[in-house]
PDB file of C-alpha atoms and ligand atoms in Angstrom:
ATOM      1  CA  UNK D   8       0.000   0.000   0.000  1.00 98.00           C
ATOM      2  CA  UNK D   9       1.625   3.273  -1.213  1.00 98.00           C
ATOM      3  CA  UNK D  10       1.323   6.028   2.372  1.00 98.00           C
ATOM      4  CA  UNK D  11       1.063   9.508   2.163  1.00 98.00           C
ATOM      5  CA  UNK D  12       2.420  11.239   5.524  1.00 98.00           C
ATOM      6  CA  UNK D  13       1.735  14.552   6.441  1.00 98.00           C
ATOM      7  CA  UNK D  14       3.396  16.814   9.077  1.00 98.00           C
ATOM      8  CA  UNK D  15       4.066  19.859  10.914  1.00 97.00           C
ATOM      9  CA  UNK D  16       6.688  19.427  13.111  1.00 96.00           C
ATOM     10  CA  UNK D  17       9.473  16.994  14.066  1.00 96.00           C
ATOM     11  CA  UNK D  18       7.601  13.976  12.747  1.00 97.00           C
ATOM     12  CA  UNK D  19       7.986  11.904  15.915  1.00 98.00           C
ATOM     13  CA  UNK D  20       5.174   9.220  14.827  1.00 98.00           C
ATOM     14  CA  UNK D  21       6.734   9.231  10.807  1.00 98.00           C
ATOM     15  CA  UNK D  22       9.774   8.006  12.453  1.00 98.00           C
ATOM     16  CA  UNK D  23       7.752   5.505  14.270  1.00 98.00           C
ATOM     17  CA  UNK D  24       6.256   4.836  11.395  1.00 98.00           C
ATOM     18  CA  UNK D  25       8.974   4.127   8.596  1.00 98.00           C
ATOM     19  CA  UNK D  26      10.584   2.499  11.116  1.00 97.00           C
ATOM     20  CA  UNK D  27       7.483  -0.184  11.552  1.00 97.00           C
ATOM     21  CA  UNK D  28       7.803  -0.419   8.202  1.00 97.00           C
ATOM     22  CA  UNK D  29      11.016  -2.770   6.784  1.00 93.00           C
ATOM     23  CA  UNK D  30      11.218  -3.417   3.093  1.00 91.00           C
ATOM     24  CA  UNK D  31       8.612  -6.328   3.145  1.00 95.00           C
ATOM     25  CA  UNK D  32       6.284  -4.643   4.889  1.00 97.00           C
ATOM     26  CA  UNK D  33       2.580  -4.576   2.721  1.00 98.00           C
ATOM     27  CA  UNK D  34       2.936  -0.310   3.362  1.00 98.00           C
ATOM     28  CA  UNK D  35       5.540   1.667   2.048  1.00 98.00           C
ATOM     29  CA  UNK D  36       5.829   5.794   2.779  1.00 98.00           C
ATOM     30  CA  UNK D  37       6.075   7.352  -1.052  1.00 98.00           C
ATOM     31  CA  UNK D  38       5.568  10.815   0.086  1.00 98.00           C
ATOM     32  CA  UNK D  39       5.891  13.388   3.255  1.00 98.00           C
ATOM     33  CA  UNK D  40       4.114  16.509   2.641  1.00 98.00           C
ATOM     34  CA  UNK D  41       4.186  19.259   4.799  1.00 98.00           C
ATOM     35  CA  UNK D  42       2.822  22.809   5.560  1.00 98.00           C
ATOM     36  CA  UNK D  43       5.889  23.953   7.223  1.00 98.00           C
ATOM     37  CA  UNK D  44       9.026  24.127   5.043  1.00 98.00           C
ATOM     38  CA  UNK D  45      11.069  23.775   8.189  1.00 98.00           C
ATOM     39  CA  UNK D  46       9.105  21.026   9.565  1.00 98.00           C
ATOM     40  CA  UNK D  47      12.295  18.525  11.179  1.00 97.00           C
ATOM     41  CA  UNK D  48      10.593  15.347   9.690  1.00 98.00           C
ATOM     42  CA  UNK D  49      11.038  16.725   5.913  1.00 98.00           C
ATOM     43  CA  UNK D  50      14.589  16.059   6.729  1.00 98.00           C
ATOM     44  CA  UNK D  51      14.017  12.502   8.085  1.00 97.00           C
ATOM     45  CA  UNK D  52      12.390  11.572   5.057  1.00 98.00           C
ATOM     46  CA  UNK D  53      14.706  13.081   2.677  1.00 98.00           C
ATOM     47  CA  UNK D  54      17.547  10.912   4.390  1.00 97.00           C
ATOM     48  CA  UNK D  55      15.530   7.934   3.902  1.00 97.00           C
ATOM     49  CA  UNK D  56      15.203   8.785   0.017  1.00 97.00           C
ATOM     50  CA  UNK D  57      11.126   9.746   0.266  1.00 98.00           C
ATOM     51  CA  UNK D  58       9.691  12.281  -1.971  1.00 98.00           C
ATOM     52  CA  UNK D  59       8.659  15.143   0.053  1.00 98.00           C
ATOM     53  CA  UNK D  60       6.315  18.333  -1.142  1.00 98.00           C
ATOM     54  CA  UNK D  61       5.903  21.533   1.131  1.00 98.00           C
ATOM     55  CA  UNK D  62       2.318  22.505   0.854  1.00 98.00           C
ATOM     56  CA  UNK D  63       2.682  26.181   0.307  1.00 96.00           C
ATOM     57  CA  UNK D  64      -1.222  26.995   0.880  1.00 97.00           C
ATOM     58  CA  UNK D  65      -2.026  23.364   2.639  1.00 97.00           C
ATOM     59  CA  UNK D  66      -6.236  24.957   1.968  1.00 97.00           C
ATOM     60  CA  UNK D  67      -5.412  24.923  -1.646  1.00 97.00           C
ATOM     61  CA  UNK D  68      -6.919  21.139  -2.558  1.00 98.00           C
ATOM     62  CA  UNK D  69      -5.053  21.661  -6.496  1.00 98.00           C
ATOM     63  CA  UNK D  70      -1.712  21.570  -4.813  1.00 97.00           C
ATOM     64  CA  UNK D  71      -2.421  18.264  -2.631  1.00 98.00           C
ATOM     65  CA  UNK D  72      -3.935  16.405  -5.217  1.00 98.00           C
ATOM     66  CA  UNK D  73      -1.720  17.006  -7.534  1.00 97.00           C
ATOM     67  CA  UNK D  74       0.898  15.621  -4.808  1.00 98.00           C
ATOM     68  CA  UNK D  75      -1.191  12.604  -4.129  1.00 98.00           C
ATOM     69  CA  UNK D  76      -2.109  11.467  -7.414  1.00 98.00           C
ATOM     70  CA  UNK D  77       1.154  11.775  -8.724  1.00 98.00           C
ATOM     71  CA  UNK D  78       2.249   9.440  -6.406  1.00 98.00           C
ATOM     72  CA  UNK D  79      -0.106   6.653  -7.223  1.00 98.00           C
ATOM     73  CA  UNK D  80      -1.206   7.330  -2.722  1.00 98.00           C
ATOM     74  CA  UNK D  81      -3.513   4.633  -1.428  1.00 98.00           C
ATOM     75  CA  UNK D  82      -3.839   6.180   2.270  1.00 98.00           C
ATOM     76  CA  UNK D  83      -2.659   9.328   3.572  1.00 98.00           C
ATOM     77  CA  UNK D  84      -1.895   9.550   7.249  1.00 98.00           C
ATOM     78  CA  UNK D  85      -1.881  13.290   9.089  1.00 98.00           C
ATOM     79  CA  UNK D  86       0.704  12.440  11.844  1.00 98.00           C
ATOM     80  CA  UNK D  87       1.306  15.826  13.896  1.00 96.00           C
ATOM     81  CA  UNK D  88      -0.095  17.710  10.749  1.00 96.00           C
ATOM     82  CA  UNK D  89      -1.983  20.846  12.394  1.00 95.00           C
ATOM     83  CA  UNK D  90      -4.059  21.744   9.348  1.00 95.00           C
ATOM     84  CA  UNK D  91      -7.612  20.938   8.072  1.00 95.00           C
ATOM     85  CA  UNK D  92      -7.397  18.931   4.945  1.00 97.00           C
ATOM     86  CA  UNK D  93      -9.166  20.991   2.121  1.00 97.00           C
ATOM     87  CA  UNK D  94     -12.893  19.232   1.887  1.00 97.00           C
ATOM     88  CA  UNK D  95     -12.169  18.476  -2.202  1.00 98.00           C
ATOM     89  CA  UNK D  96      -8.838  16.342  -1.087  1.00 98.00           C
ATOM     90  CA  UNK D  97     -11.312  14.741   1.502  1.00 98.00           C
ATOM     91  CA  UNK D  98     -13.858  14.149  -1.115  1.00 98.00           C
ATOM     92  CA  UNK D  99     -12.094  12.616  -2.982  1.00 98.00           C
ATOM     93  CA  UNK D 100     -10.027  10.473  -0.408  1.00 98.00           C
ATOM     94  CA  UNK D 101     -12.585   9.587   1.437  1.00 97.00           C
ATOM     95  CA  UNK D 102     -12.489   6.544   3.695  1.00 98.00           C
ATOM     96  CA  UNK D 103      -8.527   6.728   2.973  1.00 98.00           C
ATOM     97  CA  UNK D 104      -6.871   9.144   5.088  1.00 98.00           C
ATOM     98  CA  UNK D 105      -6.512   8.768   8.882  1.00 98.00           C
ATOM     99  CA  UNK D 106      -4.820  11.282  11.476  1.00 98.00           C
ATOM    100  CA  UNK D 107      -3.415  10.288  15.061  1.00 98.00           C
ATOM    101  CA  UNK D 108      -4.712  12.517  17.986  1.00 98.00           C
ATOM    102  CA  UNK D 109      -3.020  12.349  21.635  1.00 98.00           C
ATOM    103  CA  UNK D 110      -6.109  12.009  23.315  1.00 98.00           C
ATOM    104  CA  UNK D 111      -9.156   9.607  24.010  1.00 98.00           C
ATOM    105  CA  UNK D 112     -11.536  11.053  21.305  1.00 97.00           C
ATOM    106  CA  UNK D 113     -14.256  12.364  21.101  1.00 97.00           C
ATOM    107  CA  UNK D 114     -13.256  14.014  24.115  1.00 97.00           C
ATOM    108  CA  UNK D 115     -10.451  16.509  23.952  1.00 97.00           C
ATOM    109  CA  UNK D 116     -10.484  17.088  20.309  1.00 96.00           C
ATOM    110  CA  UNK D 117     -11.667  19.797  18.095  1.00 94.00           C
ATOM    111  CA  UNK D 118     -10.214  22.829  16.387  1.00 92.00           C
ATOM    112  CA  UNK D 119      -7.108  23.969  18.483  1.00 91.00           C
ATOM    113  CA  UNK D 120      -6.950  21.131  20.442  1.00 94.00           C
ATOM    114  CA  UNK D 121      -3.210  19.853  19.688  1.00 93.00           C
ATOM    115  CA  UNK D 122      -0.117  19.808  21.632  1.00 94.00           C
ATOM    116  CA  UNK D 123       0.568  20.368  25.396  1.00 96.00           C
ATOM    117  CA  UNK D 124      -3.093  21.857  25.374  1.00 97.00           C
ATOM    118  CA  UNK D 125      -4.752  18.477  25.131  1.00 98.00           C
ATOM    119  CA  UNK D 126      -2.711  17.461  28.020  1.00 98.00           C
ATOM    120  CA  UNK D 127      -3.293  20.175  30.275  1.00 98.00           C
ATOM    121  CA  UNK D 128      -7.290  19.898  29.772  1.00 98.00           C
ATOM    122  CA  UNK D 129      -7.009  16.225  30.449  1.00 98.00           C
ATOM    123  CA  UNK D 130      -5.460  17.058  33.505  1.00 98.00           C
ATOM    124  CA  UNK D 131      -7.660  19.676  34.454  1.00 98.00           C
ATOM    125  CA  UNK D 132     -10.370  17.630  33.800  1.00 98.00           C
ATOM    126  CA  UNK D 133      -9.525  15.162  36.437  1.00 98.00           C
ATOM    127  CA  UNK D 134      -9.457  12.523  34.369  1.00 98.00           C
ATOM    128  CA  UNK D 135      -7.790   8.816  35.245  1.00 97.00           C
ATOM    129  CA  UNK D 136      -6.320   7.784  32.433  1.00 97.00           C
ATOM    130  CA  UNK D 137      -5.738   9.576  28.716  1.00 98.00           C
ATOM    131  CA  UNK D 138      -4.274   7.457  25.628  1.00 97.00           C
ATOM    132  CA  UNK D 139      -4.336   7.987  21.852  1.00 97.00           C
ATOM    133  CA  UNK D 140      -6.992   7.789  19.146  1.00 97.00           C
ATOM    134  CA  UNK D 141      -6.595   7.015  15.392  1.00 98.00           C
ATOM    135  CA  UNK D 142      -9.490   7.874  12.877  1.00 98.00           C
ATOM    136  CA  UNK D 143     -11.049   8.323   9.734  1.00 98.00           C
ATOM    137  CA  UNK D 144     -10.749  12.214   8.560  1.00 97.00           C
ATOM    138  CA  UNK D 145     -13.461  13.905   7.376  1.00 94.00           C
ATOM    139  CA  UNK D 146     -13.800  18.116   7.446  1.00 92.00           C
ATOM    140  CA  UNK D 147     -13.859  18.621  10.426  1.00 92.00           C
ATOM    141  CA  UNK D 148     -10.872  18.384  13.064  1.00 92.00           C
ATOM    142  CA  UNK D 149     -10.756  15.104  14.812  1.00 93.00           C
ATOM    143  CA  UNK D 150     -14.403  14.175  13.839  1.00 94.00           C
ATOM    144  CA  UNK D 151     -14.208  10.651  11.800  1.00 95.00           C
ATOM    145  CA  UNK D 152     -15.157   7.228  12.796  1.00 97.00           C
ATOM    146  CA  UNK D 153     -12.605   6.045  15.635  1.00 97.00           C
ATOM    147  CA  UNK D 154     -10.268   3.088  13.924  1.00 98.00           C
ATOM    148  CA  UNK D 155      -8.410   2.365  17.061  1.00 97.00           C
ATOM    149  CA  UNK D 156      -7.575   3.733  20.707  1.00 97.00           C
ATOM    150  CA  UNK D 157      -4.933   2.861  23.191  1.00 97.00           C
ATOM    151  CA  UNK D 158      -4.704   4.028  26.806  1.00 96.00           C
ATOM    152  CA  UNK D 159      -2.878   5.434  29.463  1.00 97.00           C
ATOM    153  CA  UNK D 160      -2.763   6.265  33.157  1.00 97.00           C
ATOM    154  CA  UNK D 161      -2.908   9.332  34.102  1.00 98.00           C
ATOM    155  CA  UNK D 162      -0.369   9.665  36.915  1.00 97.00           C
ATOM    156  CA  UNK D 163      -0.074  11.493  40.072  1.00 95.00           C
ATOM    157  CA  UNK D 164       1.725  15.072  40.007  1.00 95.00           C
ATOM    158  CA  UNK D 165       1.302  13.991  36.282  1.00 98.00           C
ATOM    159  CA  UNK D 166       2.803  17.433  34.237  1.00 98.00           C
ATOM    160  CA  UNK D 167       1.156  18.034  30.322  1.00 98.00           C
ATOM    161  CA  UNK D 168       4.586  17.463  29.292  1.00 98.00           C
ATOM    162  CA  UNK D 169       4.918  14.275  30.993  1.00 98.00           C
ATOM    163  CA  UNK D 170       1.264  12.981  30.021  1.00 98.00           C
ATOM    164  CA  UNK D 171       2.575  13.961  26.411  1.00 98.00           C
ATOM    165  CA  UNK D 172       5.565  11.738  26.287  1.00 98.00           C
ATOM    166  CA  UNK D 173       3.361   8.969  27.799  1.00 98.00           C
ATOM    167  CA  UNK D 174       1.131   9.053  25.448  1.00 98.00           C
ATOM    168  CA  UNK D 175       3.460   9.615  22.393  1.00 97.00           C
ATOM    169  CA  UNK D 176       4.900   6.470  23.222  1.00 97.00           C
ATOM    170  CA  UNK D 177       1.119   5.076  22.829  1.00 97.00           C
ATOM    171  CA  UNK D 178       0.465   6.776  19.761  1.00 98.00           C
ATOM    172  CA  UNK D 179       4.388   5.531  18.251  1.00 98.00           C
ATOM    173  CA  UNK D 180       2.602   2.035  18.907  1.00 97.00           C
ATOM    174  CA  UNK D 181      -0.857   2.317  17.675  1.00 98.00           C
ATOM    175  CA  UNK D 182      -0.054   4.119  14.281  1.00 98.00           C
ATOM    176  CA  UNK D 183       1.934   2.172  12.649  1.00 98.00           C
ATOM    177  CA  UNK D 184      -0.284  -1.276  13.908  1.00 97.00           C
ATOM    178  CA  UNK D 185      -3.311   0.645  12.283  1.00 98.00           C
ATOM    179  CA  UNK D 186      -1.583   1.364   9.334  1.00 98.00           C
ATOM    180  CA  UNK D 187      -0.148  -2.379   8.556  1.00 97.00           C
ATOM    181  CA  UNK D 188      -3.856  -3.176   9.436  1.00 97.00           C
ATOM    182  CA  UNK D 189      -4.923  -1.061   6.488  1.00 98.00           C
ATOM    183  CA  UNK D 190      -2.575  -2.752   3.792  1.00 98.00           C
ATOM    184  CA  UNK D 191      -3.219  -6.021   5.039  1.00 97.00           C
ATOM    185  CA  UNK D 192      -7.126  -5.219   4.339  1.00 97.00           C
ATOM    186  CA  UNK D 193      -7.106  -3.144   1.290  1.00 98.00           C
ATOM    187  CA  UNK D 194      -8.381   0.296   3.349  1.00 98.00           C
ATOM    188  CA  UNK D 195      -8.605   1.320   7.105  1.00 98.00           C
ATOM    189  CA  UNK D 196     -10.147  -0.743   9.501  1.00 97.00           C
ATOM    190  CA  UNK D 197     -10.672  -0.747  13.122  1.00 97.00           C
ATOM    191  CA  UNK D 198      -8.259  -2.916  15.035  1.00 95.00           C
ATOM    192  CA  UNK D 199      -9.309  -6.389  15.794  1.00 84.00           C
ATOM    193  CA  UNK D 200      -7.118  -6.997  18.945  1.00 78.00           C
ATOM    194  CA  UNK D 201      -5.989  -4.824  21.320  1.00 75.00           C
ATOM    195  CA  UNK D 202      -2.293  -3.595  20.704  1.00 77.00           C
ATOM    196  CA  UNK D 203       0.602  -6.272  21.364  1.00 65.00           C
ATOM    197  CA  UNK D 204       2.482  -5.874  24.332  1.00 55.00           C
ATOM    198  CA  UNK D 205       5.307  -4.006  24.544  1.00 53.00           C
ATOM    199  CA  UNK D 206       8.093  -6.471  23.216  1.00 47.00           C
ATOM    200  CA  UNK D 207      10.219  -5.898  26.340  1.00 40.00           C
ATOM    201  CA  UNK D 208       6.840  -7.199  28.425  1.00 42.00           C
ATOM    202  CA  UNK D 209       6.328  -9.914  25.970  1.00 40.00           C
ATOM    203  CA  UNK D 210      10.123 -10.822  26.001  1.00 42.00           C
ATOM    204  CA  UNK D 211       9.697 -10.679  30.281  1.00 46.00           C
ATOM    205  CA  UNK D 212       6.356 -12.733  30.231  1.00 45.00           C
ATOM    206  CA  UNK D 213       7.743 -15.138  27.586  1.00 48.00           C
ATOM    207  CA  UNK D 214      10.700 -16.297  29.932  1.00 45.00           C
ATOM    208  CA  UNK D 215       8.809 -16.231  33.162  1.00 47.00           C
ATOM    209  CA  UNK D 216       8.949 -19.607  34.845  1.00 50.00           C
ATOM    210  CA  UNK D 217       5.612 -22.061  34.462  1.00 43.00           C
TER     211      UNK D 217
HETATM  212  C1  LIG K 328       1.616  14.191  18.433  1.00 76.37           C
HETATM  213  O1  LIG K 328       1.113  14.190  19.748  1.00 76.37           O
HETATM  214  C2  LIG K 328       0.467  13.984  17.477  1.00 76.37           C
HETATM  215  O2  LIG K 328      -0.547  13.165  17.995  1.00 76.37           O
HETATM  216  C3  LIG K 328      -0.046  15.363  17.328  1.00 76.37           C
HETATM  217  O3  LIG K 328       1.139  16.114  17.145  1.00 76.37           O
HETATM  218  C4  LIG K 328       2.119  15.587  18.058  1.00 76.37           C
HETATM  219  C5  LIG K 328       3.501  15.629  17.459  1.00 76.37           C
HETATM  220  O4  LIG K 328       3.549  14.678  16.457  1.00 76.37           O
HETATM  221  N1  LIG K 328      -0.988  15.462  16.251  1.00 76.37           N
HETATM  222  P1  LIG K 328       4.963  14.296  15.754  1.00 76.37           P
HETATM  223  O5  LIG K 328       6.003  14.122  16.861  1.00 76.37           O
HETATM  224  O6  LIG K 328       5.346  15.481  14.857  1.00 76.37           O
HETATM  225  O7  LIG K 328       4.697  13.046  15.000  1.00 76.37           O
END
């Protein structure tokens, strides 16, 4: 399955991503577009030989279609991308493009929810336990059909910053396994099973004594 990634920023979950992703994989990253020429994961891709486009009005649809077509894309994932997509590119990849949110939608999400302020309204909130969401895009932010979630405590004296990195890790797990899920059905689908264990747990559990 030929991915589209797009991001905004360092490109944290792309890395996770390509790195899921080893040459006989059924998904292969073709493209990284961006909105932000200095975006740190245009750089990660270029070392790794993937195309990359910077989006220089990411609400003109002409620019990202031209991008995606050209590039023969089969799914486009929005991993830390901070735009809308324009409705036309949605249109006409519909049921094709997911995006990654660091929270347990549909709460916390919604235009200018992204970032440390997630975190810090989870917290305010009170709430036990936050996680990460993957889902279908439509046009609005963070509104399509929930694919997958995975969840985390929330901790005691728990900072945004350290809420973030816990549930990075979650989302660095859950993205790529929704992905592979895609290519192995043709198109996104919710996860059947829960997320694997982390492979140090499963390493622990699988050596335990009888
Ligand atoms: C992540 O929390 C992602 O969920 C959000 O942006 C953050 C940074 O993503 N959309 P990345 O490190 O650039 O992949």
């Amino acid at each position: 399955m030929r991915v589209a990634v797009c991001i905004s920023g360092r490109g944290s979950n792309l890395k996770a991503l390509l790195d899921a992703l080893d040459a006989g994989a059924p998904a292969q990253v073709v493209l990284v577009l961006s909105d932000r020429p200095d975006a740190g994961g245009l750089a990660l891709a270029a070392e790794r030989g993937i195309a990359t486009r910077v989006l220089a009005d990411s609400a003109d649809p002409t620019a990202w279609l031209a991008a995606l077509d050209g590039a023969s894309v089969q799914l486009v994932v929005l991993a830390g991308f901070l735009r809308l997509v324009p409705a036309p590119v949605v249109e006409r990849y519909r049921g094709r493009i997911i995006n990654v949110h660091p929270a347990l939608l549909p709460a916390f999400g919604g235009a200018g929810m992204y970032g440390s302020r997630v975190h810090r309204a989870v917290l305010a909130s009170g709430a036990r336990e936050s996680g990460a969401t993957v889902h279908l895009v439509d046009e609005a932010y963070d509104r399509g059909p929930i694919l997958a979630q995975a969840r985390v405590p929330v901790e005691p004296g728990d900072t945004p910053d350290r809420l973030a990195a816990r549930v990075l890790e979650a989302e660095h797990r859950l993205l790529p396994a929704v992905v592979l899920a895609a290519a192995e059905a043709g198109r996104p689908v919710p996860l059947s099973s829960p997320l694997p264990l982390e492979p140090t747990l499963v390493k622990e559990s699988a050596c335990r004594a009888p």
